[in-house]
Amino acid sequence: MNLHARPGDGPAQPLRSDAERNRARIVAAARTVFRRDGLNASMASVAREAGVGIATMFRRFPTKEELVAAVFADRMDAYADAVGTALDDPDPWHGLAGFIETVCAMQAADYGFADVLTMTFPTAKALEERRNQAYEGVVQLIGRAKAAGRLREDFTPEDLVLVHMANAGVVNATGDAAPDAWKRVVALMIQSFQAPARGPLPDSPEPRALYKAMLRASQASCAPPEPERKG
């Protein structure tokens, strides 16, 4: 997916210094809140952490998706870089296993990013473009590991999405009570991916079905709160 300016769009106007400070304060606060509480954290909680009013919050970031994109742009870059590192590994299986471990560790370190990898944000064009670029590398990585005879033949790219979903669930469920539990789960999964396979797997989900699930999760986390009922 390529980014294109809309016809008639002019150069972006620079923010005033106070507006830029507010924006930076909000992004830093959101990074803290999302890392701690995940993407279900409210915009109001981010505003409180930043020490700004909710109106200021929405002037800088009219939607939660825009805030998520600003906060996690660097994390998505790191995700894509992890794919590149794995592709550079001369051992395709070692590269794939290392990639899975690296990304799952990123999820464990940041509840917000754990959620980001299980969701999709259609209006966050740059974030999704970076994800799509990484996905193309992941497909290559899987193909190389299969060609080397180390990865089971029925493994699909959709299985990595399921890994992210499963790991996010473990990370969110265990929290600081068992902070290393994800490592065992990921090791169990990686070992099950190796060839030769011990037996056949059920069919993997269709890409469209997984996209629908990821979109539904993002819509739920980014939905505005319902107004309080009076009376």
Short mmCIF file of C-alpha atoms in Angstrom, two decimals:
data_model
loop_
_atom_site.label_atom_id
_atom_site.label_comp_id
_atom_site.label_asym_id
_atom_site.label_seq_id
_atom_site.Cartn_x
_atom_site.Cartn_y
_atom_site.Cartn_z
CA MET A 1 0.00 0.00 0.00
CA ASN A 2 1.51 3.31 -1.07
CA LEU A 3 0.88 6.69 0.47
CA HIS A 4 -0.20 9.49 -1.83
CA ALA A 5 -1.09 13.07 -1.03
CA ARG A 6 -4.63 14.00 -1.89
CA PRO A 7 -5.07 16.41 -4.82
CA GLY A 8 -4.84 19.96 -3.61
CA ASP A 9 -3.06 19.12 -0.38
CA GLY A 10 -0.46 21.74 0.50
CA PRO A 11 2.59 21.37 2.69
CA ALA A 12 1.83 20.55 6.31
CA GLN A 13 1.79 23.65 8.49
CA PRO A 14 4.23 23.52 11.41
CA LEU A 15 2.70 23.44 14.86
CA ARG A 16 3.20 26.33 17.22
CA SER A 17 5.78 25.60 19.89
CA ASP A 18 3.15 25.18 22.62
CA ALA A 19 1.07 22.93 20.38
CA GLU A 20 4.15 20.84 19.56
CA ARG A 21 4.96 20.52 23.25
CA ASN A 22 1.42 19.35 23.95
CA ARG A 23 1.62 16.83 21.14
CA ALA A 24 4.93 15.44 22.39
CA ARG A 25 3.57 15.29 25.95
CA ILE A 26 0.49 13.39 24.78
CA VAL A 27 2.52 10.88 22.73
CA ALA A 28 4.87 10.24 25.66
CA ALA A 29 1.94 9.81 28.04
CA ALA A 30 0.14 7.48 25.64
CA ARG A 31 3.29 5.38 25.30
CA THR A 32 3.36 4.98 29.08
CA VAL A 33 -0.35 4.26 29.43
CA PHE A 34 -0.60 1.86 26.49
CA ARG A 35 2.54 -0.01 27.57
CA ARG A 36 1.06 -0.47 31.04
CA ASP A 37 -2.64 -0.99 30.25
CA GLY A 38 -2.84 -1.99 26.60
CA LEU A 39 -4.94 -0.35 23.91
CA ASN A 40 -8.15 -0.61 25.90
CA ALA A 41 -6.90 2.34 27.95
CA SER A 42 -9.10 5.36 27.41
CA MET A 43 -8.17 8.65 25.77
CA ALA A 44 -9.17 10.31 29.05
CA SER A 45 -6.54 8.30 30.95
CA VAL A 46 -3.91 9.40 28.43
CA ALA A 47 -4.98 13.03 28.86
CA ARG A 48 -4.66 12.72 32.64
CA GLU A 49 -1.20 11.18 32.32
CA ALA A 50 -0.16 13.98 29.96
CA GLY A 51 -1.60 16.69 32.20
CA VAL A 52 -3.73 18.18 29.42
CA GLY A 53 -7.44 18.67 29.00
CA ILE A 54 -9.49 16.25 26.93
CA ALA A 55 -10.21 19.04 24.43
CA THR A 56 -6.48 19.55 23.88
CA MET A 57 -6.12 15.80 23.45
CA PHE A 58 -8.71 15.67 20.68
CA ARG A 59 -7.35 18.76 18.93
CA ARG A 60 -4.01 17.01 18.55
CA PHE A 61 -5.42 13.51 17.95
CA PRO A 62 -9.07 13.51 16.79
CA THR A 63 -9.19 9.70 16.83
CA LYS A 64 -7.56 7.00 18.89
CA GLU A 65 -6.21 5.37 15.73
CA GLU A 66 -4.17 8.51 15.00
CA LEU A 67 -2.73 8.40 18.50
CA VAL A 68 -1.92 4.69 18.19
CA ALA A 69 -0.15 5.34 14.88
CA ALA A 70 1.97 8.11 16.42
CA VAL A 71 2.88 6.06 19.49
CA PHE A 72 3.77 2.81 17.75
CA ALA A 73 5.45 4.00 14.54
CA ASP A 74 8.87 3.25 16.03
CA ARG A 75 7.75 -0.14 17.35
CA MET A 76 6.44 -1.11 13.92
CA ASP A 77 9.77 -0.02 12.44
CA ALA A 78 11.53 -2.30 14.94
CA TYR A 79 9.16 -5.12 13.94
CA ALA A 80 10.07 -4.65 10.28
CA ASP A 81 13.76 -4.45 11.17
CA ALA A 82 13.44 -7.80 12.96
CA VAL A 83 12.21 -9.33 9.70
CA GLY A 84 15.25 -7.91 7.90
CA THR A 85 17.60 -9.32 10.54
CA ALA A 86 15.98 -12.74 10.19
CA LEU A 87 16.32 -12.67 6.40
CA ASP A 88 20.02 -11.86 6.76
CA ASP A 89 20.59 -14.98 8.89
CA PRO A 90 22.32 -17.67 6.77
CA ASP A 91 20.33 -20.33 8.64
CA PRO A 92 16.67 -19.88 7.60
CA TRP A 93 15.29 -21.85 10.54
CA HIS A 94 17.41 -19.97 13.05
CA GLY A 95 16.28 -16.72 11.43
CA LEU A 96 12.59 -17.63 11.65
CA ALA A 97 12.78 -18.90 15.23
CA GLY A 98 14.79 -15.84 16.27
CA PHE A 99 12.25 -13.54 14.63
CA ILE A 100 9.36 -15.16 16.50
CA GLU A 101 11.21 -14.93 19.81
CA THR A 102 12.20 -11.30 19.22
CA VAL A 103 8.70 -10.14 18.33
CA CYS A 104 7.08 -12.05 21.18
CA ALA A 105 9.58 -10.41 23.56
CA MET A 106 8.53 -7.03 22.16
CA GLN A 107 4.93 -7.92 22.95
CA ALA A 108 5.83 -9.00 26.47
CA ALA A 109 7.63 -5.71 27.10
CA ASP A 110 4.75 -3.54 25.94
CA TYR A 111 1.08 -4.47 26.46
CA GLY A 112 0.09 -1.87 23.87
CA PHE A 113 2.31 -3.35 21.19
CA ALA A 114 1.09 -6.81 22.13
CA ASP A 115 -2.35 -5.54 21.13
CA VAL A 116 -1.17 -3.68 18.00
CA LEU A 117 0.10 -6.89 16.41
CA THR A 118 -3.32 -8.52 16.86
CA MET A 119 -5.24 -5.61 15.29
CA THR A 120 -5.35 -3.64 12.06
CA PHE A 121 -5.88 0.11 11.70
CA PRO A 122 -7.07 0.94 8.16
CA THR A 123 -6.89 4.72 8.60
CA ALA A 124 -3.32 4.58 9.97
CA LYS A 125 -1.83 4.32 6.48
CA ALA A 126 1.86 4.59 7.34
CA LEU A 127 1.57 2.05 10.17
CA GLU A 128 -0.24 -0.45 7.97
CA GLU A 129 2.15 0.11 5.06
CA ARG A 130 5.07 -0.76 7.34
CA ARG A 131 3.21 -3.87 8.54
CA ASN A 132 2.56 -4.91 4.93
CA GLN A 133 6.25 -4.47 4.06
CA ALA A 134 7.19 -6.67 7.01
CA TYR A 135 4.61 -9.26 5.94
CA GLU A 136 6.26 -9.61 2.54
CA GLY A 137 9.54 -10.37 4.29
CA VAL A 138 7.86 -12.88 6.58
CA VAL A 139 6.51 -14.76 3.54
CA GLN A 140 10.07 -14.99 2.19
CA LEU A 141 11.34 -16.15 5.56
CA ILE A 142 8.77 -18.93 5.74
CA GLY A 143 9.55 -20.06 2.20
CA ARG A 144 13.28 -20.26 2.95
CA ALA A 145 12.76 -22.26 6.13
CA LYS A 146 10.57 -24.73 4.24
CA ALA A 147 13.08 -25.00 1.41
CA ALA A 148 15.76 -25.82 3.99
CA GLY A 149 13.58 -28.69 5.23
CA ARG A 150 13.33 -27.26 8.75
CA LEU A 151 9.79 -25.86 8.77
CA ARG A 152 6.72 -28.06 8.43
CA GLU A 153 5.14 -27.74 4.99
CA ASP A 154 1.65 -26.90 6.23
CA PHE A 155 2.83 -23.80 8.13
CA THR A 156 1.32 -20.59 6.71
CA PRO A 157 1.87 -16.84 7.25
CA GLU A 158 -1.49 -16.78 9.01
CA ASP A 159 0.00 -19.04 11.67
CA LEU A 160 2.32 -16.18 12.69
CA VAL A 161 -0.72 -13.97 13.23
CA LEU A 162 -2.10 -16.69 15.50
CA VAL A 163 1.24 -16.76 17.35
CA HIS A 164 0.93 -13.02 17.99
CA MET A 165 -2.65 -13.44 19.18
CA ALA A 166 -1.78 -16.35 21.45
CA ASN A 167 1.23 -14.59 22.92
CA ALA A 168 -0.75 -11.39 23.53
CA GLY A 169 -3.31 -13.46 25.41
CA VAL A 170 -0.64 -15.06 27.60
CA VAL A 171 1.10 -11.73 28.24
CA ASN A 172 -2.14 -10.01 29.20
CA ALA A 173 -3.32 -12.92 31.35
CA THR A 174 -0.12 -13.53 33.31
CA GLY A 175 1.12 -9.93 33.66
CA ASP A 176 3.60 -9.40 36.46
CA ALA A 177 2.36 -12.52 38.28
CA ALA A 178 4.25 -14.80 35.87
CA PRO A 179 6.12 -12.41 33.57
CA ASP A 180 8.18 -15.11 31.84
CA ALA A 181 5.32 -17.52 31.12
CA TRP A 182 5.21 -16.35 27.49
CA LYS A 183 8.72 -17.74 26.92
CA ARG A 184 7.59 -21.30 27.60
CA VAL A 185 4.51 -20.97 25.42
CA VAL A 186 6.54 -19.53 22.55
CA ALA A 187 9.17 -22.28 22.87
CA LEU A 188 6.42 -24.91 22.75
CA MET A 189 4.98 -23.32 19.61
CA ILE A 190 8.34 -23.00 17.86
CA GLN A 191 9.16 -26.65 18.52
CA SER A 192 5.80 -27.66 17.07
CA PHE A 193 6.60 -25.81 13.85
CA GLN A 194 9.71 -27.86 13.07
CA ALA A 195 9.86 -30.50 10.37
CA PRO A 196 9.19 -33.33 10.24
CA ALA A 197 5.63 -32.73 11.39
CA ARG A 198 4.23 -35.19 13.92
CA GLY A 199 0.81 -35.10 12.30
CA PRO A 200 -1.49 -32.98 10.13
CA LEU A 201 -2.95 -29.69 11.30
CA PRO A 202 -6.49 -28.40 10.88
CA ASP A 203 -6.85 -25.89 8.05
CA SER A 204 -5.44 -22.44 8.80
CA PRO A 205 -7.85 -19.50 8.90
CA GLU A 206 -8.45 -17.66 5.64
CA PRO A 207 -6.52 -14.36 5.45
CA ARG A 208 -9.80 -12.46 5.07
CA ALA A 209 -11.20 -14.06 8.22
CA LEU A 210 -8.12 -13.13 10.25
CA TYR A 211 -8.23 -9.57 8.90
CA LYS A 212 -11.86 -9.33 9.98
CA ALA A 213 -10.94 -10.53 13.47
CA MET A 214 -8.08 -8.02 13.72
CA LEU A 215 -10.31 -5.20 12.47
CA ARG A 216 -13.03 -6.08 14.96
CA ALA A 217 -10.51 -6.02 17.81
CA SER A 218 -9.16 -2.61 16.78
CA GLN A 219 -12.65 -1.17 16.42
CA ALA A 220 -13.53 -2.38 19.89
CA SER A 221 -10.41 -0.85 21.45
CA CYS A 222 -10.72 2.45 19.58
CA ALA A 223 -14.48 2.92 19.97
CA PRO A 224 -15.42 6.10 21.86
CA PRO A 225 -16.88 5.48 25.33
CA GLU A 226 -20.65 5.43 25.56
CA PRO A 227 -22.11 8.57 27.13
CA GLU A 228 -23.30 8.19 30.68
CA ARG A 229 -27.03 7.85 31.10
CA LYS A 230 -28.72 10.39 33.30
CA GLY A 231 -31.66 9.77 35.52
#
